[in-house]
Amino acid sequence: MLLEHPDTVVPTEQDAVLATKASRLLAARPPGSLRVQLENGDELTLPRAAAELLGHLLTEMSQGNAITLIPVHAELTTQQAAQLLNVSRPHLVRLLEDGEIPFRKVGTHRRVRFADLEAYRRRLKDRHEAAMAELAEQAQKLEMGY
């Protein structure tokens, strides 16, 4: 499900083909700033961070993935936050009320900062990776063939 955001871009098949070509060209060049020549002949110099972001964007587009840019400081509704975490809205509200993810109230509505949502996602990923490493270690000790 797409995040309901007016700036969401869903690439067409032709967009995906163009993005694949552009992504490969960007990947082959040395890291650093990027110069782009516009159709009217003007030349732009993009900062390194923008060039890296463009590379990620093109890679996602080449795979046909929808893209939405969300500023780190953006505040999301509980529905948007739940969609980003791929969980139900009631589950997200439980996480908020249990203090797992910070939020603020605007009237009766909860708002979640994107940065806080990403921090929670990173913590969750780290816990999952640690649990998997522990399971793999136990499997090796028990000689289970893993």
PDB file of C-alpha atoms in Angstrom:
ATOM      1  CA  MET A   1       0.000   0.000   0.000  1.00  0.00           C
ATOM      2  CA  LEU A   2       1.382   3.412  -0.930  1.00  0.00           C
ATOM      3  CA  LEU A   3       1.849   6.015   1.703  1.00  0.00           C
ATOM      4  CA  GLU A   4      -0.854   8.560   1.000  1.00  0.00           C
ATOM      5  CA  HIS A   5       1.400  11.417   0.017  1.00  0.00           C
ATOM      6  CA  PRO A   6       1.014  13.716  -2.981  1.00  0.00           C
ATOM      7  CA  ASP A   7       4.683  13.370  -3.919  1.00  0.00           C
ATOM      8  CA  THR A   8       4.662   9.578  -4.273  1.00  0.00           C
ATOM      9  CA  VAL A   9       6.090   8.563  -7.636  1.00  0.00           C
ATOM     10  CA  VAL A  10       5.160   5.234  -9.178  1.00  0.00           C
ATOM     11  CA  PRO A  11       7.521   4.536 -12.092  1.00  0.00           C
ATOM     12  CA  THR A  12       6.200   3.302 -15.414  1.00  0.00           C
ATOM     13  CA  GLU A  13       7.983   0.499 -17.252  1.00  0.00           C
ATOM     14  CA  GLN A  14       9.699   3.105 -19.429  1.00  0.00           C
ATOM     15  CA  ASP A  15      10.763   5.022 -16.291  1.00  0.00           C
ATOM     16  CA  ALA A  16      12.228   1.810 -14.860  1.00  0.00           C
ATOM     17  CA  VAL A  17      14.278   1.200 -18.013  1.00  0.00           C
ATOM     18  CA  LEU A  18      15.616   4.773 -18.008  1.00  0.00           C
ATOM     19  CA  ALA A  19      16.331   4.561 -14.279  1.00  0.00           C
ATOM     20  CA  THR A  20      18.290   1.330 -14.782  1.00  0.00           C
ATOM     21  CA  LYS A  21      20.519   2.967 -17.399  1.00  0.00           C
ATOM     22  CA  ALA A  22      21.027   6.110 -15.325  1.00  0.00           C
ATOM     23  CA  SER A  23      21.693   4.113 -12.156  1.00  0.00           C
ATOM     24  CA  ARG A  24      24.411   2.089 -13.876  1.00  0.00           C
ATOM     25  CA  LEU A  25      26.072   5.234 -15.236  1.00  0.00           C
ATOM     26  CA  LEU A  26      26.020   6.868 -11.783  1.00  0.00           C
ATOM     27  CA  ALA A  27      27.428   3.752 -10.114  1.00  0.00           C
ATOM     28  CA  ALA A  28      30.370   3.660 -12.564  1.00  0.00           C
ATOM     29  CA  ARG A  29      31.536   7.189 -11.771  1.00  0.00           C
ATOM     30  CA  PRO A  30      33.761   8.146  -8.845  1.00  0.00           C
ATOM     31  CA  PRO A  31      31.951   9.392  -5.723  1.00  0.00           C
ATOM     32  CA  GLY A  32      31.609  13.106  -5.234  1.00  0.00           C
ATOM     33  CA  SER A  33      29.536  15.945  -6.556  1.00  0.00           C
ATOM     34  CA  LEU A  34      27.598  15.439  -9.747  1.00  0.00           C
ATOM     35  CA  ARG A  35      27.145  17.783 -12.694  1.00  0.00           C
ATOM     36  CA  VAL A  36      23.875  17.644 -14.587  1.00  0.00           C
ATOM     37  CA  GLN A  37      23.294  19.415 -17.873  1.00  0.00           C
ATOM     38  CA  LEU A  38      19.745  20.603 -18.421  1.00  0.00           C
ATOM     39  CA  GLU A  39      18.018  20.598 -21.804  1.00  0.00           C
ATOM     40  CA  ASN A  40      18.435  24.386 -22.095  1.00  0.00           C
ATOM     41  CA  GLY A  41      22.204  24.021 -21.677  1.00  0.00           C
ATOM     42  CA  ASP A  42      22.395  25.161 -18.053  1.00  0.00           C
ATOM     43  CA  GLU A  43      24.618  23.042 -15.842  1.00  0.00           C
ATOM     44  CA  LEU A  44      23.905  22.194 -12.224  1.00  0.00           C
ATOM     45  CA  THR A  45      26.380  20.894  -9.696  1.00  0.00           C
ATOM     46  CA  LEU A  46      24.683  18.646  -7.154  1.00  0.00           C
ATOM     47  CA  PRO A  47      26.269  18.101  -3.745  1.00  0.00           C
ATOM     48  CA  ARG A  48      27.610  14.637  -2.930  1.00  0.00           C
ATOM     49  CA  ALA A  49      24.656  13.839  -0.633  1.00  0.00           C
ATOM     50  CA  ALA A  50      22.184  14.691  -3.410  1.00  0.00           C
ATOM     51  CA  ALA A  51      24.148  12.544  -5.868  1.00  0.00           C
ATOM     52  CA  GLU A  52      24.019   9.592  -3.445  1.00  0.00           C
ATOM     53  CA  LEU A  53      20.296  10.115  -2.885  1.00  0.00           C
ATOM     54  CA  LEU A  54      19.749  10.251  -6.639  1.00  0.00           C
ATOM     55  CA  GLY A  55      21.580   6.931  -6.980  1.00  0.00           C
ATOM     56  CA  HIS A  56      19.318   5.308  -4.384  1.00  0.00           C
ATOM     57  CA  LEU A  57      16.246   6.815  -6.015  1.00  0.00           C
ATOM     58  CA  LEU A  58      17.200   5.504  -9.446  1.00  0.00           C
ATOM     59  CA  THR A  59      17.928   2.037  -8.074  1.00  0.00           C
ATOM     60  CA  GLU A  60      14.479   1.835  -6.478  1.00  0.00           C
ATOM     61  CA  MET A  61      12.801   3.173  -9.611  1.00  0.00           C
ATOM     62  CA  SER A  62      14.670   0.660 -11.783  1.00  0.00           C
ATOM     63  CA  GLN A  63      13.071  -2.091  -9.697  1.00  0.00           C
ATOM     64  CA  GLY A  64       9.624  -0.578 -10.227  1.00  0.00           C
ATOM     65  CA  ASN A  65       9.261   0.517  -6.606  1.00  0.00           C
ATOM     66  CA  ALA A  66       7.130   3.515  -5.674  1.00  0.00           C
ATOM     67  CA  ILE A  67       9.123   6.348  -4.126  1.00  0.00           C
ATOM     68  CA  THR A  68       8.165   8.949  -1.550  1.00  0.00           C
ATOM     69  CA  LEU A  69      10.627  11.416  -0.065  1.00  0.00           C
ATOM     70  CA  ILE A  70       9.863  12.169   3.559  1.00  0.00           C
ATOM     71  CA  PRO A  71      11.845  14.800   5.445  1.00  0.00           C
ATOM     72  CA  VAL A  72      13.360  13.444   8.674  1.00  0.00           C
ATOM     73  CA  HIS A  73      11.512  16.104  10.683  1.00  0.00           C
ATOM     74  CA  ALA A  74       8.116  15.216   9.134  1.00  0.00           C
ATOM     75  CA  GLU A  75       5.276  14.272  11.440  1.00  0.00           C
ATOM     76  CA  LEU A  76       3.101  11.366  10.367  1.00  0.00           C
ATOM     77  CA  THR A  77      -0.383  10.270  11.277  1.00  0.00           C
ATOM     78  CA  THR A  78      -0.733   6.942  13.033  1.00  0.00           C
ATOM     79  CA  GLN A  79      -2.052   5.420   9.799  1.00  0.00           C
ATOM     80  CA  GLN A  80       0.961   6.632   7.805  1.00  0.00           C
ATOM     81  CA  ALA A  81       3.366   5.444  10.518  1.00  0.00           C
ATOM     82  CA  ALA A  82       1.679   2.035  10.654  1.00  0.00           C
ATOM     83  CA  GLN A  83       1.966   1.701   6.877  1.00  0.00           C
ATOM     84  CA  LEU A  84       5.675   2.523   6.980  1.00  0.00           C
ATOM     85  CA  LEU A  85       6.269  -0.119   9.666  1.00  0.00           C
ATOM     86  CA  ASN A  86       3.929  -2.547   7.870  1.00  0.00           C
ATOM     87  CA  VAL A  87       1.844  -3.093  11.012  1.00  0.00           C
ATOM     88  CA  SER A  88      -1.782  -2.434  11.868  1.00  0.00           C
ATOM     89  CA  ARG A  89      -2.776   0.962  13.198  1.00  0.00           C
ATOM     90  CA  PRO A  90      -3.989  -0.526  16.538  1.00  0.00           C
ATOM     91  CA  HIS A  91      -0.600  -2.249  16.969  1.00  0.00           C
ATOM     92  CA  LEU A  92       1.208   1.028  16.291  1.00  0.00           C
ATOM     93  CA  VAL A  93      -1.014   2.864  18.799  1.00  0.00           C
ATOM     94  CA  ARG A  94      -0.103   0.182  21.384  1.00  0.00           C
ATOM     95  CA  LEU A  95       3.609   0.790  20.661  1.00  0.00           C
ATOM     96  CA  LEU A  96       3.065   4.521  21.136  1.00  0.00           C
ATOM     97  CA  GLU A  97       1.114   4.140  24.373  1.00  0.00           C
ATOM     98  CA  ASP A  98       3.694   1.651  25.741  1.00  0.00           C
ATOM     99  CA  GLY A  99       6.438   4.239  25.168  1.00  0.00           C
ATOM    100  CA  GLU A 100       8.257   2.252  22.452  1.00  0.00           C
ATOM    101  CA  ILE A 101       7.992   5.185  20.018  1.00  0.00           C
ATOM    102  CA  PRO A 102       7.714   8.836  21.082  1.00  0.00           C
ATOM    103  CA  PHE A 103       4.721  10.825  19.855  1.00  0.00           C
ATOM    104  CA  ARG A 104       2.834  14.007  20.548  1.00  0.00           C
ATOM    105  CA  LYS A 105      -0.832  14.813  20.520  1.00  0.00           C
ATOM    106  CA  VAL A 106      -2.451  17.455  18.355  1.00  0.00           C
ATOM    107  CA  GLY A 107      -5.878  17.743  19.909  1.00  0.00           C
ATOM    108  CA  THR A 108      -6.972  14.113  20.123  1.00  0.00           C
ATOM    109  CA  HIS A 109      -4.727  12.947  17.270  1.00  0.00           C
ATOM    110  CA  ARG A 110      -1.318  11.354  17.703  1.00  0.00           C
ATOM    111  CA  ARG A 111       1.601  12.475  15.543  1.00  0.00           C
ATOM    112  CA  VAL A 112       4.824  10.514  15.122  1.00  0.00           C
ATOM    113  CA  ARG A 113       8.073  12.051  13.920  1.00  0.00           C
ATOM    114  CA  PHE A 114       9.603  10.144  11.023  1.00  0.00           C
ATOM    115  CA  ALA A 115      13.001  10.267  12.762  1.00  0.00           C
ATOM    116  CA  ASP A 116      11.529   8.543  15.844  1.00  0.00           C
ATOM    117  CA  LEU A 117       9.902   5.900  13.659  1.00  0.00           C
ATOM    118  CA  GLU A 118      13.215   5.198  11.938  1.00  0.00           C
ATOM    119  CA  ALA A 119      15.020   4.995  15.294  1.00  0.00           C
ATOM    120  CA  TYR A 120      12.462   2.404  16.446  1.00  0.00           C
ATOM    121  CA  ARG A 121      12.884   0.449  13.204  1.00  0.00           C
ATOM    122  CA  ARG A 122      16.686   0.409  13.665  1.00  0.00           C
ATOM    123  CA  ARG A 123      16.357  -0.782  17.289  1.00  0.00           C
ATOM    124  CA  LEU A 124      13.974  -3.529  16.187  1.00  0.00           C
ATOM    125  CA  LYS A 125      16.314  -4.599  13.381  1.00  0.00           C
ATOM    126  CA  ASP A 126      19.265  -4.722  15.801  1.00  0.00           C
ATOM    127  CA  ARG A 127      17.262  -6.895  18.227  1.00  0.00           C
ATOM    128  CA  HIS A 128      16.247  -9.250  15.412  1.00  0.00           C
ATOM    129  CA  GLU A 129      19.833  -9.579  14.191  1.00  0.00           C
ATOM    130  CA  ALA A 130      21.082 -10.280  17.725  1.00  0.00           C
ATOM    131  CA  ALA A 131      18.408 -12.950  18.208  1.00  0.00           C
ATOM    132  CA  MET A 132      19.313 -14.591  14.886  1.00  0.00           C
ATOM    133  CA  ALA A 133      23.008 -14.588  15.794  1.00  0.00           C
ATOM    134  CA  GLU A 134      22.196 -16.200  19.137  1.00  0.00           C
ATOM    135  CA  LEU A 135      20.059 -18.864  17.454  1.00  0.00           C
ATOM    136  CA  ALA A 136      22.818 -19.608  14.944  1.00  0.00           C
ATOM    137  CA  GLU A 137      25.342 -19.914  17.779  1.00  0.00           C
ATOM    138  CA  GLN A 138      23.059 -22.308  19.677  1.00  0.00           C
ATOM    139  CA  ALA A 139      22.500 -24.381  16.533  1.00  0.00           C
ATOM    140  CA  GLN A 140      26.253 -24.707  16.030  1.00  0.00           C
ATOM    141  CA  LYS A 141      26.808 -25.726  19.664  1.00  0.00           C
ATOM    142  CA  LEU A 142      24.119 -28.379  19.272  1.00  0.00           C
ATOM    143  CA  GLU A 143      25.673 -29.477  15.953  1.00  0.00           C
ATOM    144  CA  MET A 144      22.429 -29.036  14.056  1.00  0.00           C
ATOM    145  CA  GLY A 145      24.210 -28.572  10.751  1.00  0.00           C
ATOM    146  CA  TYR A 146      23.682 -24.823  10.387  1.00  0.00           C
TER     147      TYR A 146
END
